[in-house]
Amino acid sequence: MYYRRLGGSGLKLSALGLGTNAFGKRADAKTSRRVIDTALEHGVTFLDTANIYARTASESILGEALRGRRDHVVLATKAGLPTGDGPYDRGSSRHHLMRELEGSLQRLQTDYIDLYQIHTFDPETPLEETLRALEDMVRSGKVRYIGASNYAAWELMKALGISERLGLPRYVSVQTSYSLADRTPEQELVPLCLDQGVGIIPYFPLAGGILSGKYLSSESIPSGSRADTDPGFGRFLSDGALQLGREVAELATERGCSPSALALAWLMHQPVVGSVIVGATRPEQLLDNLASIELELDDELILALDELSEQTRYGQPFAVYRL
């Protein structure tokens, strides 16, 4: 494993991080614990969760699994997307964030969060309010770094400007959908982050499994896959995405590696990326993805991947989550 600085901060993350969206949902507590143990044994130190994952079960599972070794990891969570139907159950107001932070700390069995992320932009709350609430969290010692997620480039730049003007903590990272199947961040967000020293943490780095080669067609759905367990995922299985998945798989076969490792290695090659978070519902999946760490991409292979995926720089993002 190797480690990379997150943007312009001093925080270092493992190049491959563990996403825990499936814990408590597609992976039970026992299996999730095996995945976590495998990750830590192989040098993965960055673990990413959120207050809404599996209706808080993901955080609870992580808290139990990390007892006695909390200080060996960089733990990230999020708040802002709806936790219920009430008027105070969403957004990035001080009221909501303070409540959600305390809940996350209890479930994670810790007294601090390494990276606390606003899950999406809240158009009904002034950014000054959100950033001042985050400043209080940092000053209290309950949060060490702050990040954003699902922010448009102009929203992120506005937040950075406010932080600079008012002397408030600065977002050090932004999570966004970014992969060979979704290069739309390269139009505005990537140049902004490179200029401003903000690290990108891609989610859906394998486009929900499309870049793993598991989906041969929209009718051929592997048992237990995301498309099998989540009927709504079918909207992502476009002809273009499936064709790209097949082409990446063919290129991976030529180079003697798995499609997943190849797609992840391409992301790690991008200078703006701090860590690539991958989910896993069993240890074997994670071990396959860890092969990306050792995979070296020559100029010819990078060019081939760039050309295969060029069309994904334009159009709509693969995924985005908004209030």
PDB file of C-alpha atoms in Angstrom:
ATOM      1  CA  MET A   1       0.000   0.000   0.000  1.00  0.00           C
ATOM      2  CA  TYR A   2       1.103   3.558  -0.578  1.00  0.00           C
ATOM      3  CA  TYR A   3      -0.341   6.747   0.877  1.00  0.00           C
ATOM      4  CA  ARG A   4      -1.239  10.079  -0.660  1.00  0.00           C
ATOM      5  CA  ARG A   5      -1.836  13.548   0.743  1.00  0.00           C
ATOM      6  CA  LEU A   6      -5.424  14.676   0.589  1.00  0.00           C
ATOM      7  CA  GLY A   7      -5.351  17.847  -1.465  1.00  0.00           C
ATOM      8  CA  GLY A   8      -3.206  20.545   0.120  1.00  0.00           C
ATOM      9  CA  SER A   9      -3.740  19.228   3.649  1.00  0.00           C
ATOM     10  CA  GLY A  10      -1.280  17.233   5.712  1.00  0.00           C
ATOM     11  CA  LEU A  11      -3.665  14.280   5.988  1.00  0.00           C
ATOM     12  CA  LYS A  12      -2.463  11.114   4.267  1.00  0.00           C
ATOM     13  CA  LEU A  13      -4.864   8.452   3.032  1.00  0.00           C
ATOM     14  CA  SER A  14      -4.254   4.945   1.745  1.00  0.00           C
ATOM     15  CA  ALA A  15      -4.445   5.072  -2.048  1.00  0.00           C
ATOM     16  CA  LEU A  16      -7.292   2.567  -1.848  1.00  0.00           C
ATOM     17  CA  GLY A  17      -9.990   3.236   0.729  1.00  0.00           C
ATOM     18  CA  LEU A  18     -12.864   1.099   1.953  1.00  0.00           C
ATOM     19  CA  GLY A  19     -16.407   2.270   1.298  1.00  0.00           C
ATOM     20  CA  THR A  20     -18.961   0.795   3.693  1.00  0.00           C
ATOM     21  CA  ASN A  21     -22.294   1.520   2.051  1.00  0.00           C
ATOM     22  CA  ALA A  22     -23.090  -2.205   1.870  1.00  0.00           C
ATOM     23  CA  PHE A  23     -22.374  -2.968   5.537  1.00  0.00           C
ATOM     24  CA  GLY A  24     -25.577  -3.885   7.313  1.00  0.00           C
ATOM     25  CA  LYS A  25     -27.395  -4.183   4.007  1.00  0.00           C
ATOM     26  CA  ARG A  26     -25.777  -6.409   1.375  1.00  0.00           C
ATOM     27  CA  ALA A  27     -23.181  -7.655   3.891  1.00  0.00           C
ATOM     28  CA  ASP A  28     -24.155  -8.692   7.413  1.00  0.00           C
ATOM     29  CA  ALA A  29     -22.148  -7.680  10.490  1.00  0.00           C
ATOM     30  CA  LYS A  30     -19.992 -10.825  10.527  1.00  0.00           C
ATOM     31  CA  THR A  31     -19.071 -10.578   6.844  1.00  0.00           C
ATOM     32  CA  SER A  32     -18.485  -6.832   7.148  1.00  0.00           C
ATOM     33  CA  ARG A  33     -16.060  -7.465  10.005  1.00  0.00           C
ATOM     34  CA  ARG A  34     -14.112  -9.914   7.803  1.00  0.00           C
ATOM     35  CA  VAL A  35     -13.911  -7.277   5.049  1.00  0.00           C
ATOM     36  CA  ILE A  36     -12.667  -4.655   7.525  1.00  0.00           C
ATOM     37  CA  ASP A  37     -10.061  -7.039   8.950  1.00  0.00           C
ATOM     38  CA  THR A  38      -8.834  -7.868   5.443  1.00  0.00           C
ATOM     39  CA  ALA A  39      -8.575  -4.177   4.571  1.00  0.00           C
ATOM     40  CA  LEU A  40      -6.534  -3.311   7.661  1.00  0.00           C
ATOM     41  CA  GLU A  41      -4.267  -6.333   7.184  1.00  0.00           C
ATOM     42  CA  HIS A  42      -3.365  -5.056   3.709  1.00  0.00           C
ATOM     43  CA  GLY A  43      -2.612  -1.473   4.698  1.00  0.00           C
ATOM     44  CA  VAL A  44      -5.966   0.174   3.981  1.00  0.00           C
ATOM     45  CA  THR A  45      -6.288   2.962   6.528  1.00  0.00           C
ATOM     46  CA  PHE A  46      -9.059   5.113   5.023  1.00  0.00           C
ATOM     47  CA  LEU A  47     -12.590   3.991   5.923  1.00  0.00           C
ATOM     48  CA  ASP A  48     -15.586   5.931   4.613  1.00  0.00           C
ATOM     49  CA  THR A  49     -19.166   5.729   5.874  1.00  0.00           C
ATOM     50  CA  ALA A  50     -22.212   7.979   6.380  1.00  0.00           C
ATOM     51  CA  ASN A  51     -24.990   8.460   8.903  1.00  0.00           C
ATOM     52  CA  ILE A  52     -27.595   7.126   6.444  1.00  0.00           C
ATOM     53  CA  TYR A  53     -25.804   4.005   5.202  1.00  0.00           C
ATOM     54  CA  ALA A  54     -27.993   0.962   5.959  1.00  0.00           C
ATOM     55  CA  ARG A  55     -30.063   3.220   8.240  1.00  0.00           C
ATOM     56  CA  THR A  56     -27.069   3.835  10.555  1.00  0.00           C
ATOM     57  CA  ALA A  57     -26.056   0.130  10.688  1.00  0.00           C
ATOM     58  CA  SER A  58     -22.857   0.802   8.706  1.00  0.00           C
ATOM     59  CA  GLU A  59     -21.545   3.203  11.349  1.00  0.00           C
ATOM     60  CA  SER A  60     -22.491   0.817  14.167  1.00  0.00           C
ATOM     61  CA  ILE A  61     -20.697  -2.104  12.503  1.00  0.00           C
ATOM     62  CA  LEU A  62     -17.590   0.021  11.967  1.00  0.00           C
ATOM     63  CA  GLY A  63     -17.625   1.181  15.574  1.00  0.00           C
ATOM     64  CA  GLU A  64     -17.666  -2.386  16.860  1.00  0.00           C
ATOM     65  CA  ALA A  65     -15.019  -3.586  14.404  1.00  0.00           C
ATOM     66  CA  LEU A  66     -12.584  -0.766  15.227  1.00  0.00           C
ATOM     67  CA  ARG A  67     -12.626  -1.146  19.001  1.00  0.00           C
ATOM     68  CA  GLY A  68      -9.027  -1.139  20.209  1.00  0.00           C
ATOM     69  CA  ARG A  69      -7.616   0.035  16.877  1.00  0.00           C
ATOM     70  CA  ARG A  70      -9.437   3.288  16.190  1.00  0.00           C
ATOM     71  CA  ASP A  71      -6.240   5.353  16.115  1.00  0.00           C
ATOM     72  CA  HIS A  72      -4.799   3.224  13.291  1.00  0.00           C
ATOM     73  CA  VAL A  73      -7.329   4.443  10.710  1.00  0.00           C
ATOM     74  CA  VAL A  74      -8.609   7.620   9.106  1.00  0.00           C
ATOM     75  CA  LEU A  75     -12.334   7.500   9.719  1.00  0.00           C
ATOM     76  CA  ALA A  76     -14.690   9.541   7.548  1.00  0.00           C
ATOM     77  CA  THR A  77     -18.432   9.963   7.764  1.00  0.00           C
ATOM     78  CA  LYS A  78     -21.069  12.295   6.364  1.00  0.00           C
ATOM     79  CA  ALA A  79     -24.309  14.104   7.149  1.00  0.00           C
ATOM     80  CA  GLY A  80     -26.826  16.129   5.173  1.00  0.00           C
ATOM     81  CA  LEU A  81     -28.937  13.715   3.152  1.00  0.00           C
ATOM     82  CA  PRO A  82     -32.369  12.848   4.619  1.00  0.00           C
ATOM     83  CA  THR A  83     -32.487  10.690   7.733  1.00  0.00           C
ATOM     84  CA  GLY A  84     -36.288  10.861   7.958  1.00  0.00           C
ATOM     85  CA  ASP A  85     -39.371  12.750   6.821  1.00  0.00           C
ATOM     86  CA  GLY A  86     -39.340  15.520   9.432  1.00  0.00           C
ATOM     87  CA  PRO A  87     -38.405  19.166   8.822  1.00  0.00           C
ATOM     88  CA  TYR A  88     -35.178  18.793  10.824  1.00  0.00           C
ATOM     89  CA  ASP A  89     -34.061  15.507   9.269  1.00  0.00           C
ATOM     90  CA  ARG A  90     -31.945  16.827   6.409  1.00  0.00           C
ATOM     91  CA  GLY A  91     -29.630  19.568   5.227  1.00  0.00           C
ATOM     92  CA  SER A  92     -26.529  21.272   6.564  1.00  0.00           C
ATOM     93  CA  SER A  93     -28.012  23.653   9.115  1.00  0.00           C
ATOM     94  CA  ARG A  94     -26.262  23.960  12.474  1.00  0.00           C
ATOM     95  CA  HIS A  95     -29.283  22.297  14.097  1.00  0.00           C
ATOM     96  CA  HIS A  96     -29.116  19.194  11.917  1.00  0.00           C
ATOM     97  CA  LEU A  97     -25.333  18.823  11.736  1.00  0.00           C
ATOM     98  CA  MET A  98     -24.745  19.095  15.486  1.00  0.00           C
ATOM     99  CA  ARG A  99     -27.357  16.429  16.159  1.00  0.00           C
ATOM    100  CA  GLU A 100     -26.035  14.100  13.478  1.00  0.00           C
ATOM    101  CA  LEU A 101     -22.414  14.454  14.576  1.00  0.00           C
ATOM    102  CA  GLU A 102     -23.287  13.321  18.089  1.00  0.00           C
ATOM    103  CA  GLY A 103     -25.189  10.337  16.723  1.00  0.00           C
ATOM    104  CA  SER A 104     -22.288   9.339  14.488  1.00  0.00           C
ATOM    105  CA  LEU A 105     -19.791   9.608  17.336  1.00  0.00           C
ATOM    106  CA  GLN A 106     -21.900   7.304  19.501  1.00  0.00           C
ATOM    107  CA  ARG A 107     -22.392   4.699  16.774  1.00  0.00           C
ATOM    108  CA  LEU A 108     -18.726   4.791  15.754  1.00  0.00           C
ATOM    109  CA  GLN A 109     -17.666   4.531  19.418  1.00  0.00           C
ATOM    110  CA  THR A 110     -15.173   7.352  19.077  1.00  0.00           C
ATOM    111  CA  ASP A 111     -14.735  10.897  20.334  1.00  0.00           C
ATOM    112  CA  TYR A 112     -13.511  12.323  17.030  1.00  0.00           C
ATOM    113  CA  ILE A 113     -14.062  12.058  13.274  1.00  0.00           C
ATOM    114  CA  ASP A 114     -11.010  12.445  11.064  1.00  0.00           C
ATOM    115  CA  LEU A 115     -12.926  13.719   8.020  1.00  0.00           C
ATOM    116  CA  TYR A 116     -16.475  15.031   8.447  1.00  0.00           C
ATOM    117  CA  GLN A 117     -18.198  15.575   5.099  1.00  0.00           C
ATOM    118  CA  ILE A 118     -21.316  17.460   4.075  1.00  0.00           C
ATOM    119  CA  HIS A 119     -23.139  14.860   2.008  1.00  0.00           C
ATOM    120  CA  THR A 120     -24.632  17.318  -0.470  1.00  0.00           C
ATOM    121  CA  PHE A 121     -25.135  21.037  -0.996  1.00  0.00           C
ATOM    122  CA  ASP A 122     -28.047  22.523   0.944  1.00  0.00           C
ATOM    123  CA  PRO A 123     -29.679  25.391  -1.001  1.00  0.00           C
ATOM    124  CA  GLU A 124     -31.777  26.408   2.029  1.00  0.00           C
ATOM    125  CA  THR A 125     -28.895  26.954   4.474  1.00  0.00           C
ATOM    126  CA  PRO A 126     -26.321  29.742   4.094  1.00  0.00           C
ATOM    127  CA  LEU A 127     -22.833  28.385   3.604  1.00  0.00           C
ATOM    128  CA  GLU A 128     -21.637  30.701   6.376  1.00  0.00           C
ATOM    129  CA  GLU A 129     -23.876  28.856   8.844  1.00  0.00           C
ATOM    130  CA  THR A 130     -22.629  25.448   7.717  1.00  0.00           C
ATOM    131  CA  LEU A 131     -18.973  26.453   7.818  1.00  0.00           C
ATOM    132  CA  ARG A 132     -19.269  28.112  11.235  1.00  0.00           C
ATOM    133  CA  ALA A 133     -20.908  24.972  12.614  1.00  0.00           C
ATOM    134  CA  LEU A 134     -18.038  22.946  11.185  1.00  0.00           C
ATOM    135  CA  GLU A 135     -15.557  25.393  12.714  1.00  0.00           C
ATOM    136  CA  ASP A 136     -17.088  24.778  16.143  1.00  0.00           C
ATOM    137  CA  MET A 137     -16.761  21.011  15.595  1.00  0.00           C
ATOM    138  CA  VAL A 138     -13.086  21.402  14.698  1.00  0.00           C
ATOM    139  CA  ARG A 139     -12.402  23.693  17.668  1.00  0.00           C
ATOM    140  CA  SER A 140     -14.103  21.227  20.004  1.00  0.00           C
ATOM    141  CA  GLY A 141     -11.770  18.447  18.821  1.00  0.00           C
ATOM    142  CA  LYS A 142     -14.655  16.295  17.619  1.00  0.00           C
ATOM    143  CA  VAL A 143     -13.707  16.830  13.950  1.00  0.00           C
ATOM    144  CA  ARG A 144     -10.205  17.141  12.492  1.00  0.00           C
ATOM    145  CA  TYR A 145     -10.782  17.877   8.795  1.00  0.00           C
ATOM    146  CA  ILE A 146     -13.866  18.825   6.799  1.00  0.00           C
ATOM    147  CA  GLY A 147     -14.935  17.840   3.300  1.00  0.00           C
ATOM    148  CA  ALA A 148     -17.807  18.217   0.871  1.00  0.00           C
ATOM    149  CA  SER A 149     -19.677  15.752  -1.310  1.00  0.00           C
ATOM    150  CA  ASN A 150     -21.877  16.156  -4.369  1.00  0.00           C
ATOM    151  CA  TYR A 151     -21.019  19.853  -4.631  1.00  0.00           C
ATOM    152  CA  ALA A 152     -21.008  21.504  -8.044  1.00  0.00           C
ATOM    153  CA  ALA A 153     -17.796  23.355  -8.875  1.00  0.00           C
ATOM    154  CA  TRP A 154     -19.354  26.789  -8.264  1.00  0.00           C
ATOM    155  CA  GLU A 155     -20.744  25.660  -4.891  1.00  0.00           C
ATOM    156  CA  LEU A 156     -17.359  24.372  -3.776  1.00  0.00           C
ATOM    157  CA  MET A 157     -15.578  27.527  -4.928  1.00  0.00           C
ATOM    158  CA  LYS A 158     -18.096  29.705  -3.100  1.00  0.00           C
ATOM    159  CA  ALA A 159     -17.501  27.723   0.097  1.00  0.00           C
ATOM    160  CA  LEU A 160     -13.724  28.042  -0.268  1.00  0.00           C
ATOM    161  CA  GLY A 161     -14.062  31.786  -0.804  1.00  0.00           C
ATOM    162  CA  ILE A 162     -16.185  32.193   2.317  1.00  0.00           C
ATOM    163  CA  SER A 163     -13.706  30.185   4.372  1.00  0.00           C
ATOM    164  CA  GLU A 164     -10.850  32.383   3.161  1.00  0.00           C
ATOM    165  CA  ARG A 165     -12.765  35.629   3.748  1.00  0.00           C
ATOM    166  CA  LEU A 166     -13.952  34.730   7.248  1.00  0.00           C
ATOM    167  CA  GLY A 167     -10.953  32.711   8.381  1.00  0.00           C
ATOM    168  CA  LEU A 168     -12.970  29.492   8.714  1.00  0.00           C
ATOM    169  CA  PRO A 169     -11.828  25.895   8.214  1.00  0.00           C
ATOM    170  CA  ARG A 170     -11.552  24.944   4.576  1.00  0.00           C
ATOM    171  CA  TYR A 171     -12.895  21.925   2.760  1.00  0.00           C
ATOM    172  CA  VAL A 172      -9.893  19.696   2.068  1.00  0.00           C
ATOM    173  CA  SER A 173     -11.785  17.226  -0.108  1.00  0.00           C
ATOM    174  CA  VAL A 174     -14.846  16.623  -2.222  1.00  0.00           C
ATOM    175  CA  GLN A 175     -16.516  13.328  -3.031  1.00  0.00           C
ATOM    176  CA  THR A 176     -17.977  12.963  -6.490  1.00  0.00           C
ATOM    177  CA  SER A 177     -18.820  10.258  -8.975  1.00  0.00           C
ATOM    178  CA  TYR A 178     -15.625   9.810 -10.984  1.00  0.00           C
ATOM    179  CA  SER A 179     -14.531   6.838 -13.071  1.00  0.00           C
ATOM    180  CA  LEU A 180     -13.809   5.758 -16.618  1.00  0.00           C
ATOM    181  CA  ALA A 181     -17.605   5.667 -16.980  1.00  0.00           C
ATOM    182  CA  ASP A 182     -18.001   9.210 -15.638  1.00  0.00           C
ATOM    183  CA  ARG A 183     -15.330  11.773 -16.435  1.00  0.00           C
ATOM    184  CA  THR A 184     -17.678  14.771 -16.189  1.00  0.00           C
ATOM    185  CA  PRO A 185     -15.736  16.143 -13.171  1.00  0.00           C
ATOM    186  CA  GLU A 186     -12.849  16.852 -15.550  1.00  0.00           C
ATOM    187  CA  GLN A 187     -14.794  19.709 -17.131  1.00  0.00           C
ATOM    188  CA  GLU A 188     -14.884  22.007 -14.060  1.00  0.00           C
ATOM    189  CA  LEU A 189     -14.389  20.244 -10.738  1.00  0.00           C
ATOM    190  CA  VAL A 190     -10.969  18.683 -11.410  1.00  0.00           C
ATOM    191  CA  PRO A 191      -9.327  21.942 -12.621  1.00  0.00           C
ATOM    192  CA  LEU A 192     -10.817  23.769  -9.630  1.00  0.00           C
ATOM    193  CA  CYS A 193      -9.525  21.194  -7.157  1.00  0.00           C
ATOM    194  CA  LEU A 194      -6.043  21.160  -8.678  1.00  0.00           C
ATOM    195  CA  ASP A 195      -5.916  24.947  -8.472  1.00  0.00           C
ATOM    196  CA  GLN A 196      -7.302  25.201  -4.937  1.00  0.00           C
ATOM    197  CA  GLY A 197      -5.588  22.218  -3.343  1.00  0.00           C
ATOM    198  CA  VAL A 198      -8.716  20.149  -2.759  1.00  0.00           C
ATOM    199  CA  GLY A 199      -8.473  16.382  -3.051  1.00  0.00           C
ATOM    200  CA  ILE A 200     -11.087  14.365  -4.892  1.00  0.00           C
ATOM    201  CA  ILE A 201     -12.363  11.139  -3.342  1.00  0.00           C
ATOM    202  CA  PRO A 202     -14.209   9.318  -6.130  1.00  0.00           C
ATOM    203  CA  TYR A 203     -17.296   7.304  -5.372  1.00  0.00           C
ATOM    204  CA  PHE A 204     -18.702   4.762  -7.852  1.00  0.00           C
ATOM    205  CA  PRO A 205     -15.100   4.217  -9.105  1.00  0.00           C
ATOM    206  CA  LEU A 206     -16.260   1.025 -10.818  1.00  0.00           C
ATOM    207  CA  ALA A 207     -19.599   2.538 -11.881  1.00  0.00           C
ATOM    208  CA  GLY A 208     -21.447   0.277  -9.490  1.00  0.00           C
ATOM    209  CA  GLY A 209     -19.704  -2.810 -10.882  1.00  0.00           C
ATOM    210  CA  ILE A 210     -20.104  -2.030 -14.580  1.00  0.00           C
ATOM    211  CA  LEU A 211     -16.331  -1.605 -14.929  1.00  0.00           C
ATOM    212  CA  SER A 212     -15.691  -4.903 -13.172  1.00  0.00           C
ATOM    213  CA  GLY A 213     -16.912  -6.804 -16.214  1.00  0.00           C
ATOM    214  CA  LYS A 214     -19.739  -8.504 -14.329  1.00  0.00           C
ATOM    215  CA  TYR A 215     -22.558  -7.052 -16.451  1.00  0.00           C
ATOM    216  CA  LEU A 216     -22.481  -8.428 -19.979  1.00  0.00           C
ATOM    217  CA  SER A 217     -25.904  -6.951 -20.804  1.00  0.00           C
ATOM    218  CA  SER A 218     -28.868  -5.334 -19.072  1.00  0.00           C
ATOM    219  CA  GLU A 219     -30.620  -8.720 -19.151  1.00  0.00           C
ATOM    220  CA  SER A 220     -27.693 -10.706 -17.725  1.00  0.00           C
ATOM    221  CA  ILE A 221     -27.695  -9.716 -14.042  1.00  0.00           C
ATOM    222  CA  PRO A 222     -25.448 -11.737 -11.697  1.00  0.00           C
ATOM    223  CA  SER A 223     -27.124 -13.009  -8.552  1.00  0.00           C
ATOM    224  CA  GLY A 224     -26.269 -10.898  -5.515  1.00  0.00           C
ATOM    225  CA  SER A 225     -24.955  -7.962  -7.573  1.00  0.00           C
ATOM    226  CA  ARG A 226     -26.059  -4.412  -6.898  1.00  0.00           C
ATOM    227  CA  ALA A 227     -28.395  -4.524  -9.917  1.00  0.00           C
ATOM    228  CA  ASP A 228     -29.920  -7.728  -8.529  1.00  0.00           C
ATOM    229  CA  THR A 229     -30.484  -6.460  -4.981  1.00  0.00           C
ATOM    230  CA  ASP A 230     -31.351  -2.851  -5.894  1.00  0.00           C
ATOM    231  CA  PRO A 231     -33.942  -2.665  -8.709  1.00  0.00           C
ATOM    232  CA  GLY A 232     -33.338   1.076  -9.045  1.00  0.00           C
ATOM    233  CA  PHE A 233     -29.765   0.440 -10.158  1.00  0.00           C
ATOM    234  CA  GLY A 234     -31.021  -0.708 -13.518  1.00  0.00           C
ATOM    235  CA  ARG A 235     -31.166   2.911 -14.675  1.00  0.00           C
ATOM    236  CA  PHE A 236     -27.351   2.937 -14.777  1.00  0.00           C
ATOM    237  CA  LEU A 237     -27.112  -0.011 -17.175  1.00  0.00           C
ATOM    238  CA  SER A 238     -27.154   1.997 -20.390  1.00  0.00           C
ATOM    239  CA  ASP A 239     -25.895   0.559 -23.656  1.00  0.00           C
ATOM    240  CA  GLY A 240     -22.966   2.966 -23.641  1.00  0.00           C
ATOM    241  CA  ALA A 241     -21.881   2.087 -20.099  1.00  0.00           C
ATOM    242  CA  LEU A 242     -22.160  -1.641 -20.756  1.00  0.00           C
ATOM    243  CA  GLN A 243     -20.151  -1.318 -23.972  1.00  0.00           C
ATOM    244  CA  LEU A 244     -17.424   0.581 -22.117  1.00  0.00           C
ATOM    245  CA  GLY A 245     -17.389  -2.160 -19.478  1.00  0.00           C
ATOM    246  CA  ARG A 246     -16.833  -4.792 -22.161  1.00  0.00           C
ATOM    247  CA  GLU A 247     -14.041  -2.781 -23.788  1.00  0.00           C
ATOM    248  CA  VAL A 248     -12.242  -2.248 -20.475  1.00  0.00           C
ATOM    249  CA  ALA A 249     -12.570  -5.984 -19.771  1.00  0.00           C
ATOM    250  CA  GLU A 250     -11.001  -6.804 -23.158  1.00  0.00           C
ATOM    251  CA  LEU A 251      -8.103  -4.440 -22.509  1.00  0.00           C
ATOM    252  CA  ALA A 252      -7.603  -5.918 -19.039  1.00  0.00           C
ATOM    253  CA  THR A 253      -7.459  -9.426 -20.498  1.00  0.00           C
ATOM    254  CA  GLU A 254      -4.761  -8.313 -22.927  1.00  0.00           C
ATOM    255  CA  ARG A 255      -2.727  -6.912 -20.025  1.00  0.00           C
ATOM    256  CA  GLY A 256      -3.263  -9.892 -17.729  1.00  0.00           C
ATOM    257  CA  CYS A 257      -5.178  -8.122 -14.977  1.00  0.00           C
ATOM    258  CA  SER A 258      -8.773  -7.798 -13.838  1.00  0.00           C
ATOM    259  CA  PRO A 259     -11.032  -5.051 -15.249  1.00  0.00           C
ATOM    260  CA  SER A 260     -11.577  -3.726 -11.714  1.00  0.00           C
ATOM    261  CA  ALA A 261      -7.867  -3.376 -11.015  1.00  0.00           C
ATOM    262  CA  LEU A 262      -7.333  -1.604 -14.320  1.00  0.00           C
ATOM    263  CA  ALA A 263     -10.174   0.889 -13.796  1.00  0.00           C
ATOM    264  CA  LEU A 264      -9.050   1.652 -10.229  1.00  0.00           C
ATOM    265  CA  ALA A 265      -5.411   2.063 -11.245  1.00  0.00           C
ATOM    266  CA  TRP A 266      -6.462   4.615 -13.888  1.00  0.00           C
ATOM    267  CA  LEU A 267      -8.171   6.670 -11.176  1.00  0.00           C
ATOM    268  CA  MET A 268      -5.157   6.451  -8.871  1.00  0.00           C
ATOM    269  CA  HIS A 269      -3.073   7.803 -11.742  1.00  0.00           C
ATOM    270  CA  GLN A 270      -5.027  11.083 -11.630  1.00  0.00           C
ATOM    271  CA  PRO A 271      -3.041  13.677  -9.588  1.00  0.00           C
ATOM    272  CA  VAL A 272      -6.180  15.183  -8.046  1.00  0.00           C
ATOM    273  CA  VAL A 273      -7.340  11.912  -6.462  1.00  0.00           C
ATOM    274  CA  GLY A 274      -6.580  11.479  -2.762  1.00  0.00           C
ATOM    275  CA  SER A 275      -7.991   7.985  -2.273  1.00  0.00           C
ATOM    276  CA  VAL A 276     -10.260   5.708  -4.290  1.00  0.00           C
ATOM    277  CA  ILE A 277     -12.987   4.209  -2.115  1.00  0.00           C
ATOM    278  CA  VAL A 278     -14.234   0.782  -3.113  1.00  0.00           C
ATOM    279  CA  GLY A 279     -17.038  -1.171  -1.543  1.00  0.00           C
ATOM    280  CA  ALA A 280     -16.932  -4.888  -0.860  1.00  0.00           C
ATOM    281  CA  THR A 281     -19.470  -7.422   0.324  1.00  0.00           C
ATOM    282  CA  ARG A 282     -16.868 -10.140   0.873  1.00  0.00           C
ATOM    283  CA  PRO A 283     -13.073 -10.201   1.433  1.00  0.00           C
ATOM    284  CA  GLU A 284     -12.394 -11.755  -1.971  1.00  0.00           C
ATOM    285  CA  GLN A 285     -13.766  -8.669  -3.729  1.00  0.00           C
ATOM    286  CA  LEU A 286     -11.464  -6.428  -1.754  1.00  0.00           C
ATOM    287  CA  LEU A 287      -8.430  -8.603  -2.476  1.00  0.00           C
ATOM    288  CA  ASP A 288      -9.170  -8.383  -6.199  1.00  0.00           C
ATOM    289  CA  ASN A 289      -9.354  -4.588  -5.978  1.00  0.00           C
ATOM    290  CA  LEU A 290      -6.125  -4.402  -3.970  1.00  0.00           C
ATOM    291  CA  ALA A 291      -4.317  -5.684  -7.069  1.00  0.00           C
ATOM    292  CA  SER A 292      -4.731  -2.155  -8.470  1.00  0.00           C
ATOM    293  CA  ILE A 293      -2.059  -0.920  -6.047  1.00  0.00           C
ATOM    294  CA  GLU A 294       0.646  -2.956  -7.763  1.00  0.00           C
ATOM    295  CA  LEU A 295      -0.551  -2.311 -11.313  1.00  0.00           C
ATOM    296  CA  GLU A 296       1.713   0.015 -13.269  1.00  0.00           C
ATOM    297  CA  LEU A 297       0.194   1.868 -16.205  1.00  0.00           C
ATOM    298  CA  ASP A 298       2.459   2.808 -19.097  1.00  0.00           C
ATOM    299  CA  ASP A 299       1.738   5.753 -21.386  1.00  0.00           C
ATOM    300  CA  GLU A 300       0.267   3.504 -24.073  1.00  0.00           C
ATOM    301  CA  LEU A 301      -2.235   1.935 -21.674  1.00  0.00           C
ATOM    302  CA  ILE A 302      -3.252   5.276 -20.188  1.00  0.00           C
ATOM    303  CA  LEU A 303      -3.842   6.653 -23.680  1.00  0.00           C
ATOM    304  CA  ALA A 304      -5.942   3.613 -24.592  1.00  0.00           C
ATOM    305  CA  LEU A 305      -8.111   4.035 -21.486  1.00  0.00           C
ATOM    306  CA  ASP A 306      -8.450   7.770 -22.113  1.00  0.00           C
ATOM    307  CA  GLU A 307      -9.601   7.156 -25.666  1.00  0.00           C
ATOM    308  CA  LEU A 308     -12.068   4.424 -24.689  1.00  0.00           C
ATOM    309  CA  SER A 309     -13.698   6.700 -22.105  1.00  0.00           C
ATOM    310  CA  GLU A 310     -13.417  10.081 -23.848  1.00  0.00           C
ATOM    311  CA  GLN A 311     -17.170  10.305 -24.472  1.00  0.00           C
ATOM    312  CA  THR A 312     -17.922  10.080 -20.730  1.00  0.00           C
ATOM    313  CA  ARG A 313     -16.413  13.532 -20.165  1.00  0.00           C
ATOM    314  CA  TYR A 314     -19.587  15.028 -21.581  1.00  0.00           C
ATOM    315  CA  GLY A 315     -23.281  14.734 -20.839  1.00  0.00           C
ATOM    316  CA  GLN A 316     -24.793  13.880 -17.476  1.00  0.00           C
ATOM    317  CA  PRO A 317     -22.854  12.551 -14.461  1.00  0.00           C
ATOM    318  CA  PHE A 318     -23.169   8.832 -13.778  1.00  0.00           C
ATOM    319  CA  ALA A 319     -24.626   9.655 -10.369  1.00  0.00           C
ATOM    320  CA  VAL A 320     -25.257  12.669  -8.145  1.00  0.00           C
ATOM    321  CA  TYR A 321     -27.174  12.977  -4.883  1.00  0.00           C
ATOM    322  CA  ARG A 322     -28.991  16.196  -4.083  1.00  0.00           C
ATOM    323  CA  LEU A 323     -31.624  17.453  -1.680  1.00  0.00           C
TER     324      LEU A 323
END
